[in-house]
Protein backbone atom coordinates (compact mmCIF):
# COMPACT_ATOMS: atom_id res chain seq x y z
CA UNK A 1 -121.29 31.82 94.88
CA UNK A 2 -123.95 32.05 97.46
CA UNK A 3 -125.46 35.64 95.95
CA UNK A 4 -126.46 32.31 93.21
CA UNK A 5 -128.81 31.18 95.77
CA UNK A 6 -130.22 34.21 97.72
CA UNK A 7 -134.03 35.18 96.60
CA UNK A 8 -133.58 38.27 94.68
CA UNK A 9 -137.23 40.33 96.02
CA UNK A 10 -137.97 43.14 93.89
CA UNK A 11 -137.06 46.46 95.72
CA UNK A 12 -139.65 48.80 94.27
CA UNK A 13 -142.72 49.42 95.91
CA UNK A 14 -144.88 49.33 92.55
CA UNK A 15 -142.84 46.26 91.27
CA UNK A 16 -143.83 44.44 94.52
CA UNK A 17 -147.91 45.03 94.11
CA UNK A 18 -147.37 43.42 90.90
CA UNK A 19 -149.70 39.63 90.50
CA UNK A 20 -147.48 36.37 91.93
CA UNK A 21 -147.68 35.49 87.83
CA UNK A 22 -145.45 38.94 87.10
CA UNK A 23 -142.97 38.18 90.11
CA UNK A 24 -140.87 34.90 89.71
CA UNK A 25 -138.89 33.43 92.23
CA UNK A 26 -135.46 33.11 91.47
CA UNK A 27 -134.51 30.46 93.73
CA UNK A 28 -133.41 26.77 92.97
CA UNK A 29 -135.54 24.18 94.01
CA UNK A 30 -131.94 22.71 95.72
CA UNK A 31 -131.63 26.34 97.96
CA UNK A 32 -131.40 25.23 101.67
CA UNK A 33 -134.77 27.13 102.17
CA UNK A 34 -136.29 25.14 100.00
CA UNK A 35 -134.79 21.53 99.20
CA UNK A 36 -137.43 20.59 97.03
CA UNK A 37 -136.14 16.95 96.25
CA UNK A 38 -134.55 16.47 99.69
CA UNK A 39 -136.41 17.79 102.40
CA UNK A 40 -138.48 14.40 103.61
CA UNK A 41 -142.23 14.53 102.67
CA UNK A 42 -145.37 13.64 104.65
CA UNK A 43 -147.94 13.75 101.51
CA UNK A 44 -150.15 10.70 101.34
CA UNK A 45 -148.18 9.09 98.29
CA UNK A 46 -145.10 9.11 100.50
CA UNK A 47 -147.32 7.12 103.20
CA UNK A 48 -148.39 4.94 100.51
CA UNK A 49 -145.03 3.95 99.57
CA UNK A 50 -143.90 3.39 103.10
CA UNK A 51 -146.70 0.95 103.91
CA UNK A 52 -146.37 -0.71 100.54
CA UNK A 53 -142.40 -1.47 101.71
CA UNK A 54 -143.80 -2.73 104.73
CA UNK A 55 -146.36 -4.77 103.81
CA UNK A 56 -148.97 -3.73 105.05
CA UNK A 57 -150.51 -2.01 102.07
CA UNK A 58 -151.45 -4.30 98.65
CA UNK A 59 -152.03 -2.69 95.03
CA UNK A 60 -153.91 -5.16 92.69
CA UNK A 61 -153.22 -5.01 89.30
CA UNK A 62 -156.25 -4.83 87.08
CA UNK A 63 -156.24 -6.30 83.69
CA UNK A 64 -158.08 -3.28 82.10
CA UNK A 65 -156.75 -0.20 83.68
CA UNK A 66 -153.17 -1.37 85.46
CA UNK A 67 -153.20 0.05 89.07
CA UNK A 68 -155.41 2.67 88.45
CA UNK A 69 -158.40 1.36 90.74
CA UNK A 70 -156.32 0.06 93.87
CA UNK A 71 -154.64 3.41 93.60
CA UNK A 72 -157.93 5.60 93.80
CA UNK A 73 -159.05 3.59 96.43
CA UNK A 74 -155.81 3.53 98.86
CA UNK A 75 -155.91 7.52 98.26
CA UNK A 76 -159.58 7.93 98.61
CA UNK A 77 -159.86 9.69 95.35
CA UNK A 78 -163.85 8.89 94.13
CA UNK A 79 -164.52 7.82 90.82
CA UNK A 80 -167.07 10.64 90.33
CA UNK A 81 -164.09 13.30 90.41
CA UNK A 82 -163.37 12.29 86.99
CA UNK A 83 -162.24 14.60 83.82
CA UNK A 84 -160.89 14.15 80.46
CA UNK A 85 -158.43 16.05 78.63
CA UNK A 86 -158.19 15.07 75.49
CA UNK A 87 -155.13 17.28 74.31
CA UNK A 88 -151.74 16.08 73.53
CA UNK A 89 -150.46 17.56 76.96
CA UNK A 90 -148.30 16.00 79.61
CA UNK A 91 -145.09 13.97 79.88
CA UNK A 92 -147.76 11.10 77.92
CA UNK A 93 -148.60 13.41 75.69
CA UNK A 94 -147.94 10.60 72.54
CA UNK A 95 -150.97 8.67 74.05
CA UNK A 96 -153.22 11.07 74.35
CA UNK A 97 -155.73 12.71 71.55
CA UNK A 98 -159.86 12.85 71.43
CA UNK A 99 -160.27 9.22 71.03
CA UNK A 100 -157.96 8.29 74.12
CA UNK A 101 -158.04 11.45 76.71
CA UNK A 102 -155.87 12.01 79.42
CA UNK A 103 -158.37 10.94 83.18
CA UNK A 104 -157.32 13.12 85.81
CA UNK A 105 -159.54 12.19 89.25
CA UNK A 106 -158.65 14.18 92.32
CA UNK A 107 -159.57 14.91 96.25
CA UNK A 108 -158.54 17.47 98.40
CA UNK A 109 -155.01 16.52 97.79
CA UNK A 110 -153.70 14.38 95.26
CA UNK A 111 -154.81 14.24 91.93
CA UNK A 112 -154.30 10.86 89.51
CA UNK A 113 -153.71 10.81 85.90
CA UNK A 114 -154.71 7.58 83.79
CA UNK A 115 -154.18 7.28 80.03
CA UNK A 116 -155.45 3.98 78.74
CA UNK A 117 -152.64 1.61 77.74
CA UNK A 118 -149.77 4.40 78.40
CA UNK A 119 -146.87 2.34 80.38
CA UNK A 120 -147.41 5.34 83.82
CA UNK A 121 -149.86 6.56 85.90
CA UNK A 122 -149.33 9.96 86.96
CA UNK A 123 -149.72 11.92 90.73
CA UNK A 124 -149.63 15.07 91.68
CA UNK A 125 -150.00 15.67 95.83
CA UNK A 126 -150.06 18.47 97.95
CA UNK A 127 -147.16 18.43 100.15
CA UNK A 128 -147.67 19.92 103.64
CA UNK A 129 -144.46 21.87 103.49
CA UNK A 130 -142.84 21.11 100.21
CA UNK A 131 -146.26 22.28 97.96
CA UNK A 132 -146.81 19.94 95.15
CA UNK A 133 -145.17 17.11 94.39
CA UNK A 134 -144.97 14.68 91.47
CA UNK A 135 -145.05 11.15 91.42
CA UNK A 136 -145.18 8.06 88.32
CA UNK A 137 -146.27 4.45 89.08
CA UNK A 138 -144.48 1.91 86.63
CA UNK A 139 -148.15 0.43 84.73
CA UNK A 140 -147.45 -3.27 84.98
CA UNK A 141 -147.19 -5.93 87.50
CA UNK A 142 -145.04 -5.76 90.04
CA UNK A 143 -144.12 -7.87 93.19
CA UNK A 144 -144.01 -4.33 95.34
CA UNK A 145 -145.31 -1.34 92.97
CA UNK A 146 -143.33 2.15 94.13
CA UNK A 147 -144.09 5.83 93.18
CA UNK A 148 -141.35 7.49 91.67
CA UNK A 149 -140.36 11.11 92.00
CA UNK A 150 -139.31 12.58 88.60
CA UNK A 151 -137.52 15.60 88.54
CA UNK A 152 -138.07 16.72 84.78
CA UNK A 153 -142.30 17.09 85.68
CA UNK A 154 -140.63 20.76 87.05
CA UNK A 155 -140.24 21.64 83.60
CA UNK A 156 -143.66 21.77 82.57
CA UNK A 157 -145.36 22.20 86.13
CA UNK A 158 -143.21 25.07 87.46
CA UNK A 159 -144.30 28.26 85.30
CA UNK A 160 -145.91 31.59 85.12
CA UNK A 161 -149.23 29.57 85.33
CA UNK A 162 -148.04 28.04 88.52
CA UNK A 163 -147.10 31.37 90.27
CA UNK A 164 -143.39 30.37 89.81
CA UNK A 165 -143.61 27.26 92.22
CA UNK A 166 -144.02 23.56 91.10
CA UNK A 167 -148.13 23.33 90.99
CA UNK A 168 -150.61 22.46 89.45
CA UNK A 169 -151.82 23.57 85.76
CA UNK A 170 -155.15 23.65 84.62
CA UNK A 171 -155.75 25.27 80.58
CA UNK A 172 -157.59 25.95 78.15
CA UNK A 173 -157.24 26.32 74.52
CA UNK A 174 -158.78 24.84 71.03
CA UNK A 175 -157.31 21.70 69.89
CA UNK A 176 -156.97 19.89 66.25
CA UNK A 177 -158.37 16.73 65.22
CA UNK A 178 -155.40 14.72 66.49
CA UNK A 179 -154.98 16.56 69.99
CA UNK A 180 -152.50 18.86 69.08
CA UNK A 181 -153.13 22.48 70.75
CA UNK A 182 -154.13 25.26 68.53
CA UNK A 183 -152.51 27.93 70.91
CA UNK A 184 -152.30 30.68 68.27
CA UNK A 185 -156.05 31.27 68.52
CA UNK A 186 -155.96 31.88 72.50
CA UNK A 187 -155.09 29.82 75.42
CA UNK A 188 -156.43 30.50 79.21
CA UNK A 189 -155.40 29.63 82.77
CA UNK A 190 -158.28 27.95 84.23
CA UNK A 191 -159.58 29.29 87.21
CA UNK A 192 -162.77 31.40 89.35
CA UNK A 193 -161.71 34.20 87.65
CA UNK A 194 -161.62 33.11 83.74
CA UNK A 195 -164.66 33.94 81.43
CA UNK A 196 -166.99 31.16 81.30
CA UNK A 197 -166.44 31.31 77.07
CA UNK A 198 -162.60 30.82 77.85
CA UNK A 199 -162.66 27.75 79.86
CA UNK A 200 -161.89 23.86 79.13
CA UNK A 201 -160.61 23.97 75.70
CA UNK A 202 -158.91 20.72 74.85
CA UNK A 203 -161.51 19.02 77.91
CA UNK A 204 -164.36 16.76 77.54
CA UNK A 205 -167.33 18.18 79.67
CA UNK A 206 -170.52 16.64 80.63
CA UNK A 207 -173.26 18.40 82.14
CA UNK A 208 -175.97 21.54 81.90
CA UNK A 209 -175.16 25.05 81.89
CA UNK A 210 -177.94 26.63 79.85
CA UNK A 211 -176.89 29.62 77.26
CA UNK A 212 -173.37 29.51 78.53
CA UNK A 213 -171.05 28.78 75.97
CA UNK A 214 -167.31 27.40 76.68
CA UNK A 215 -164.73 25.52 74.41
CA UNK A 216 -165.39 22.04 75.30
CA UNK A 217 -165.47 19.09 73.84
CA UNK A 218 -165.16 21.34 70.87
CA UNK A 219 -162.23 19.89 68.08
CA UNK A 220 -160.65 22.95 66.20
CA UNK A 221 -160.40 23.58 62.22
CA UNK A 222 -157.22 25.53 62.02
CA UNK A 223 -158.94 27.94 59.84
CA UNK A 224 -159.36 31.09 61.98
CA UNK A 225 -162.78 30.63 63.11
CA UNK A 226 -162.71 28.27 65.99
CA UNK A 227 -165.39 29.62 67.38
CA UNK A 228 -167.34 27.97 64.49
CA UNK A 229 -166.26 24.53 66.75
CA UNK A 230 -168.16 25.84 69.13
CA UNK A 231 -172.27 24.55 68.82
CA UNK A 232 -175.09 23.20 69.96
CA UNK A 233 -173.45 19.29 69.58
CA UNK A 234 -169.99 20.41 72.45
CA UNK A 235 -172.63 22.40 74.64
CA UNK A 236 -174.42 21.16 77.49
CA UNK A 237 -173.90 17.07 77.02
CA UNK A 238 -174.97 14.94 79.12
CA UNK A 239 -172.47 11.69 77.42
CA UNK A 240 -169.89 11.82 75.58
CA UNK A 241 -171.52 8.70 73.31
CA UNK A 242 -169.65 8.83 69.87
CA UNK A 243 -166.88 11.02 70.86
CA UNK A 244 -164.74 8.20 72.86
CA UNK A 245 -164.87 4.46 73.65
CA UNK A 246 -164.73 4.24 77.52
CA UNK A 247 -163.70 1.11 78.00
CA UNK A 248 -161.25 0.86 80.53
CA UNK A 249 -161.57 3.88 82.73
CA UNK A 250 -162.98 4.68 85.47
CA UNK A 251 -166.19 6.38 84.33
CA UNK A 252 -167.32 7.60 80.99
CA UNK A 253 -168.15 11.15 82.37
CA UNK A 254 -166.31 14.43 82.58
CA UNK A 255 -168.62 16.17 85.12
CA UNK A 256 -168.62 20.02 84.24
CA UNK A 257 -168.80 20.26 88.65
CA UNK A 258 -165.94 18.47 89.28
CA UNK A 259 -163.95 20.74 86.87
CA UNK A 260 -164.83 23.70 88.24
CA UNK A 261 -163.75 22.59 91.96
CA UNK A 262 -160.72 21.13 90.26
CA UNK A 263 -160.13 24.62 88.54
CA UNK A 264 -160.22 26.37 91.91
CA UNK A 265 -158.84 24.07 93.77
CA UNK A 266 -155.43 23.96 91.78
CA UNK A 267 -155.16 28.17 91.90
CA UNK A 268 -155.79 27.85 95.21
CA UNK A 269 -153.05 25.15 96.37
CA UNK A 270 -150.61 27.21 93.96
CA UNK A 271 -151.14 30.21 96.03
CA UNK A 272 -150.71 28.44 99.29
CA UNK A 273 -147.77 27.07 98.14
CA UNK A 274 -146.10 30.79 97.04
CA UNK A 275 -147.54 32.29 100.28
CA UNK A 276 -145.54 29.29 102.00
CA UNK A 277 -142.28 29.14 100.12
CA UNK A 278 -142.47 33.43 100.34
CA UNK A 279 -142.19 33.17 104.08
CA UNK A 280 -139.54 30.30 104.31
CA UNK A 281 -137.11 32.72 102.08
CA UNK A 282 -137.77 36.26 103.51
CA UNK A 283 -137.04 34.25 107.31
CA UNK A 284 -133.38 32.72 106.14
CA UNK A 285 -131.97 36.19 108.06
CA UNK A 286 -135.21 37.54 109.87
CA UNK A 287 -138.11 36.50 111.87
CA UNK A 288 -141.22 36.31 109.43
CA UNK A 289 -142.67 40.35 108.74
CA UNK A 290 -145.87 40.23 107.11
CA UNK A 291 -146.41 43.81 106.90
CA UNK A 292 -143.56 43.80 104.07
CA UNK A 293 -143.45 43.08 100.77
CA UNK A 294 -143.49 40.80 98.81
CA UNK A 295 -145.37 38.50 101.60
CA UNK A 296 -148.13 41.04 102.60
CA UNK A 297 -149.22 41.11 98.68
CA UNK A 298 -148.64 37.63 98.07
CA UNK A 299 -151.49 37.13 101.15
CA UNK A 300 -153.59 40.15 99.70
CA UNK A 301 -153.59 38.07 96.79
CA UNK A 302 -154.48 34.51 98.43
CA UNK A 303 -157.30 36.06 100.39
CA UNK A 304 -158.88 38.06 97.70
CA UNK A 305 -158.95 34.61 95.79
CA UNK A 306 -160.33 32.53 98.70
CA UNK A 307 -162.72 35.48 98.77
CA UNK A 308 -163.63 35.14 95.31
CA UNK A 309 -163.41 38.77 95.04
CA UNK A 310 -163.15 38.63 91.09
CA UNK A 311 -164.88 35.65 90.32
CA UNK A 312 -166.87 35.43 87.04
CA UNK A 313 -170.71 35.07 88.12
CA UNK A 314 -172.52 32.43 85.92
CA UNK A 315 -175.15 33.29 84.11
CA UNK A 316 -177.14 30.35 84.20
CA UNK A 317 -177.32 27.51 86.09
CA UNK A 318 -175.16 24.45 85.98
CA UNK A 319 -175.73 20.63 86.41
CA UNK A 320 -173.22 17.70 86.79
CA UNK A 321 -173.64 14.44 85.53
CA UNK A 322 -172.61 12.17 88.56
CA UNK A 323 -172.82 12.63 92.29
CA UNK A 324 -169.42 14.82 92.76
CA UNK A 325 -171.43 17.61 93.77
CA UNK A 326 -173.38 15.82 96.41
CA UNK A 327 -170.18 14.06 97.79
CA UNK A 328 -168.28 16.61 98.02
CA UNK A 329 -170.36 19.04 99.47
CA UNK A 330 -171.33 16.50 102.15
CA UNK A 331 -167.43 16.38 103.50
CA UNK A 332 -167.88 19.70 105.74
CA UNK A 333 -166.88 20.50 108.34
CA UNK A 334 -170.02 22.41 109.34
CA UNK A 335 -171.25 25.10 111.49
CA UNK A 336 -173.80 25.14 114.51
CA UNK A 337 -176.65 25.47 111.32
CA UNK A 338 -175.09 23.25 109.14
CA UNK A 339 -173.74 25.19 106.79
CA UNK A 340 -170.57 24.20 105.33
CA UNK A 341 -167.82 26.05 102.52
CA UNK A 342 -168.29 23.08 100.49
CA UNK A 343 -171.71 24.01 99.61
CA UNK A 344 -172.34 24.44 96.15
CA UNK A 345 -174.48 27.09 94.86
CA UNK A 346 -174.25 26.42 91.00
CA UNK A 347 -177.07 29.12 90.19
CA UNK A 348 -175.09 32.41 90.32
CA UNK A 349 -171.50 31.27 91.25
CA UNK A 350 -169.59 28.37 92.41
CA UNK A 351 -170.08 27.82 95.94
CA UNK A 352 -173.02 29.40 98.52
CA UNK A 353 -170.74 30.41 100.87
CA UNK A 354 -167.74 32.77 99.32
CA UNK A 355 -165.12 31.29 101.43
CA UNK A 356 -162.54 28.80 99.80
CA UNK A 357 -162.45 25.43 101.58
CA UNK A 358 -158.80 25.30 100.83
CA UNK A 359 -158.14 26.62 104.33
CA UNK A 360 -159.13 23.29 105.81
CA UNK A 361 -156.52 21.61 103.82
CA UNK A 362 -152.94 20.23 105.51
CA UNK A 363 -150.71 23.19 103.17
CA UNK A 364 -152.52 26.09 104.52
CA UNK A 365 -152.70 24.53 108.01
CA UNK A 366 -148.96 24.31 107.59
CA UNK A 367 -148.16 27.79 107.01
CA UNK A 368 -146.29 29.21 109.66
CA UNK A 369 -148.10 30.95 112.26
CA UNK A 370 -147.58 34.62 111.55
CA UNK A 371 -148.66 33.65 107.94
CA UNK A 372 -151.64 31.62 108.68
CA UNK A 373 -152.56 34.45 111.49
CA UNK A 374 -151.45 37.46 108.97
CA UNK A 375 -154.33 35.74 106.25
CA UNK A 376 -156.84 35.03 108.87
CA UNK A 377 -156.48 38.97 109.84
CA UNK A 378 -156.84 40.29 106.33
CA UNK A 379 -159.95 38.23 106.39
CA UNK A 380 -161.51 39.20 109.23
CA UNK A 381 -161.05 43.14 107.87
CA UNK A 382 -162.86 42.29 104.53
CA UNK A 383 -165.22 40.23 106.24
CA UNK A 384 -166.25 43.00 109.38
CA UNK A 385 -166.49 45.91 106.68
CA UNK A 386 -163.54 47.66 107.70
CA UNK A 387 -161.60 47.47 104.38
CA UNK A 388 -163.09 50.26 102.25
CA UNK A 389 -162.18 49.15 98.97
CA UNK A 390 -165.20 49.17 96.26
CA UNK A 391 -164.30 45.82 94.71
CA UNK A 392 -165.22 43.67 98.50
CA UNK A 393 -169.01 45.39 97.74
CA UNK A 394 -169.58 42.37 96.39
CA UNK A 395 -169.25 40.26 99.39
CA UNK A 396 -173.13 40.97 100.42
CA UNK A 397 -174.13 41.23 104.27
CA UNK A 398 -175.76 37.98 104.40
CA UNK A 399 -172.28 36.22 102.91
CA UNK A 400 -169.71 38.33 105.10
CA UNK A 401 -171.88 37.24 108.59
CA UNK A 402 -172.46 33.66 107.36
CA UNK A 403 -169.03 32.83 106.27
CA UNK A 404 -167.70 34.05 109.75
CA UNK A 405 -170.24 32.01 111.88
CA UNK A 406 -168.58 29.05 109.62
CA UNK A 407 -165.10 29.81 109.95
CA UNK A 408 -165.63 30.59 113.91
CA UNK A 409 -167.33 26.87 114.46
CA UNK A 410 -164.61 25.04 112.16
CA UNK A 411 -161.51 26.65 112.89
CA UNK A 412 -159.87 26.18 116.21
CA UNK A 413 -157.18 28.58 115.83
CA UNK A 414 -158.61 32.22 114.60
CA UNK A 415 -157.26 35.51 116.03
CA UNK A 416 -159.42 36.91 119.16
CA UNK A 417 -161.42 39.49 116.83
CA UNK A 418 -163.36 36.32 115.55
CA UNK A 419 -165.12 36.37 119.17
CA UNK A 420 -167.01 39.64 118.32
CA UNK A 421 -170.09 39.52 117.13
């Protein structure tokens, strides 16, 4: 019986350079190396519900939207984060269609999900050690609210999409009138590397982006041609006037910014998490080898991403409509001449700086050391021009220096090669 719960790796050498989507784990989330719903947590919903049972943390229940403000202010999650999805997705899926989306507001590490008058909200958090975890808070008054861990969000949340591990999903596909997803004429992972055309189907979207075209805001005909949904009435709003009543939530935007840090963001954290759970397996009978497969491709894979060595360049620029951009680019941490990875370029690609911010956050800086160590090395031999591949060309001069200077004055615990100049 315990061959049941041993990671099966794949033995063959061109298997194992496969993508983290083509290699599941086949592991149960109750394996010792693992204990998904057992091992305690430390995320900042956990914390919540500990000082809630101690009284010294109060939730007010609002009569419009439940708990949702109290909760985005105990977690620090701003209002300008905001996004709509307006597809029947999600274990609320029977509340949600174009005139009553789905808000999903996020930070660093948690993520909220509000449907007006649906009886839960919805969390997902970033786990230190565990990855991502799901939460539910009951949406009416009580004398002591409590998050609740559900184990069926798994079902949905622990996929191909999700590199095998419970995380976060982000997609993209054209939806009918009522919400329901039109899947048979395409659906996308959304992330860096997906075609600007392919992204936020089934997602309002406020804000510029010139002769770009994506999918939304655009409602589907069923007849073949959904491209026809596509025009010059879903592109480049500034309001979603006439398209939903925002009464009751938090904001009546869906800033096209936010969703791009939010697509990134979740790819990211769902790497971290494989990269994580890969070295907590391969170590049940070893010490930790990086130089073998599958964990030296699984962090080949994380830092080409936090590299954003395939990233689709825009084409034109883009333009939020609220202040997530500013906000969030004013968190740093930055270098000697204030230069941060949070800085958004938003003329030619994402961010100024090609470095992923995710390494700041509490997952990564829980990896175990040879991990954490094995990444920052890879880095460092993209960065100094020593890995010869054609594909890092893109990573110009100017972006390899600067994005060492930052990770030199903002990390504390880089290998000695960071020292030379």
């Amino acid at each position: 019986m315990r061959d049941v719960f041993i990671f099966v790796f794949v033995m063959s050498v061109a298997l194992s350079a496969r993508q983290l989507t083509e290699r599941p784990l086949t592991v149960p989330l109750t394996s010792p190396a693992i204990g998904y719903f057992t091992r305690s947590t430390s995320d900042v919903v956990a914390q919540l519900n500990r000082r809630l049972e101690e009284g010294t943390a109060r939730l007010a229940f609002d009569d419009r939207s439940g708990y949702l403000p109290a909760v985005l202010a105990a977690l620090r999650v701003p209002v300008e984060s905001q996004m709509l999805v307006m597809s029947k997705t999600g274990v609320q899926a029977l509340y949600t269609e174009p005139s009553n989306p789905r808000a999903i507001l996020f930070n660093d590490v948690v993520a909220v999900g509000y449907i007006r008058g649906a009886p839960l909200l919805e969390l997902a958090v970033q786990d230190p050690q565990q990855g991502v975890l799901f939460y539910t808070l009951d949406q009416k008054v009580q004398e002591t609210p409590r998050f609740e861990r559900p184990s069926a969000c798994v079902r949905c949340h622990q996929v191909y999409s999700t590199l095998h591990v419970p995380g976060m999903l982000s997609r993209s596909s054209f939806i009918a009138r009522d919400g329901l997803s039109l899947g048979q004429f395409g659906a996308y992972d959304i992330d860096d590397r997906t075609p600007f055309g392919k992204r936020w189907g089934g997602w309002y979207v406020t804000g510029t982006h010139g002769s770009m075209r994506h999918m939304g805001n655009a409602i589907g005909t069923g007849t073949g041609d959904q491209q026809a949904a596509i025009s010059d009435r879903t592109l480049n709003r500034t309001s979603l006037d006439g398209l939903f009543d925002a009464h009751g939530y938090a904001s009546a935007q869906s800033d096209i910014v936010a969703l791009m840090v939010f697509a990134h963001q979740s790819h990211m954290t769902n790497l971290i998490t494989r990269v994580g759970w890969e070295a907590r397996l391969s170590s049940q009978d070893r010490p930790i080898d990086v130089t073998r497969a599958p964990l030296r491709d699984a962090v080949d894979e994380l830092v080409d991403y936090a590299l954003f060595i395939d990233e689709q360049p825009l084409a034109a620029p883009v333009r939020g409509t609220t202040r997530f951009a500013e906000t969030f680019a004013a968190l740093g941490p930055v270098d000697t001449h204030g230069r941060s990875l949070r800085q958004l370029d938003l003329e030619h690609r994402l961010f100024r700086h090609p470095c992923s911010f995710m390494l700041y956050s509490p997952a990564f800086r829980a990896l175990p050391d040879p991990v954490r160590h094995a990444i920052y090395d890879r880095i460092w031999t993209i960065l100094s021009g020593r890995e010869a591949d054609a594909k890092y060309a893109r990573l110009s001069p100017d972006d390899r220096s600067t994005v060492l200077q930052i990770l030199r004055d903002t990390l504390q615990d880089l290998p000695e090669q960071y020292a030379t100049r």
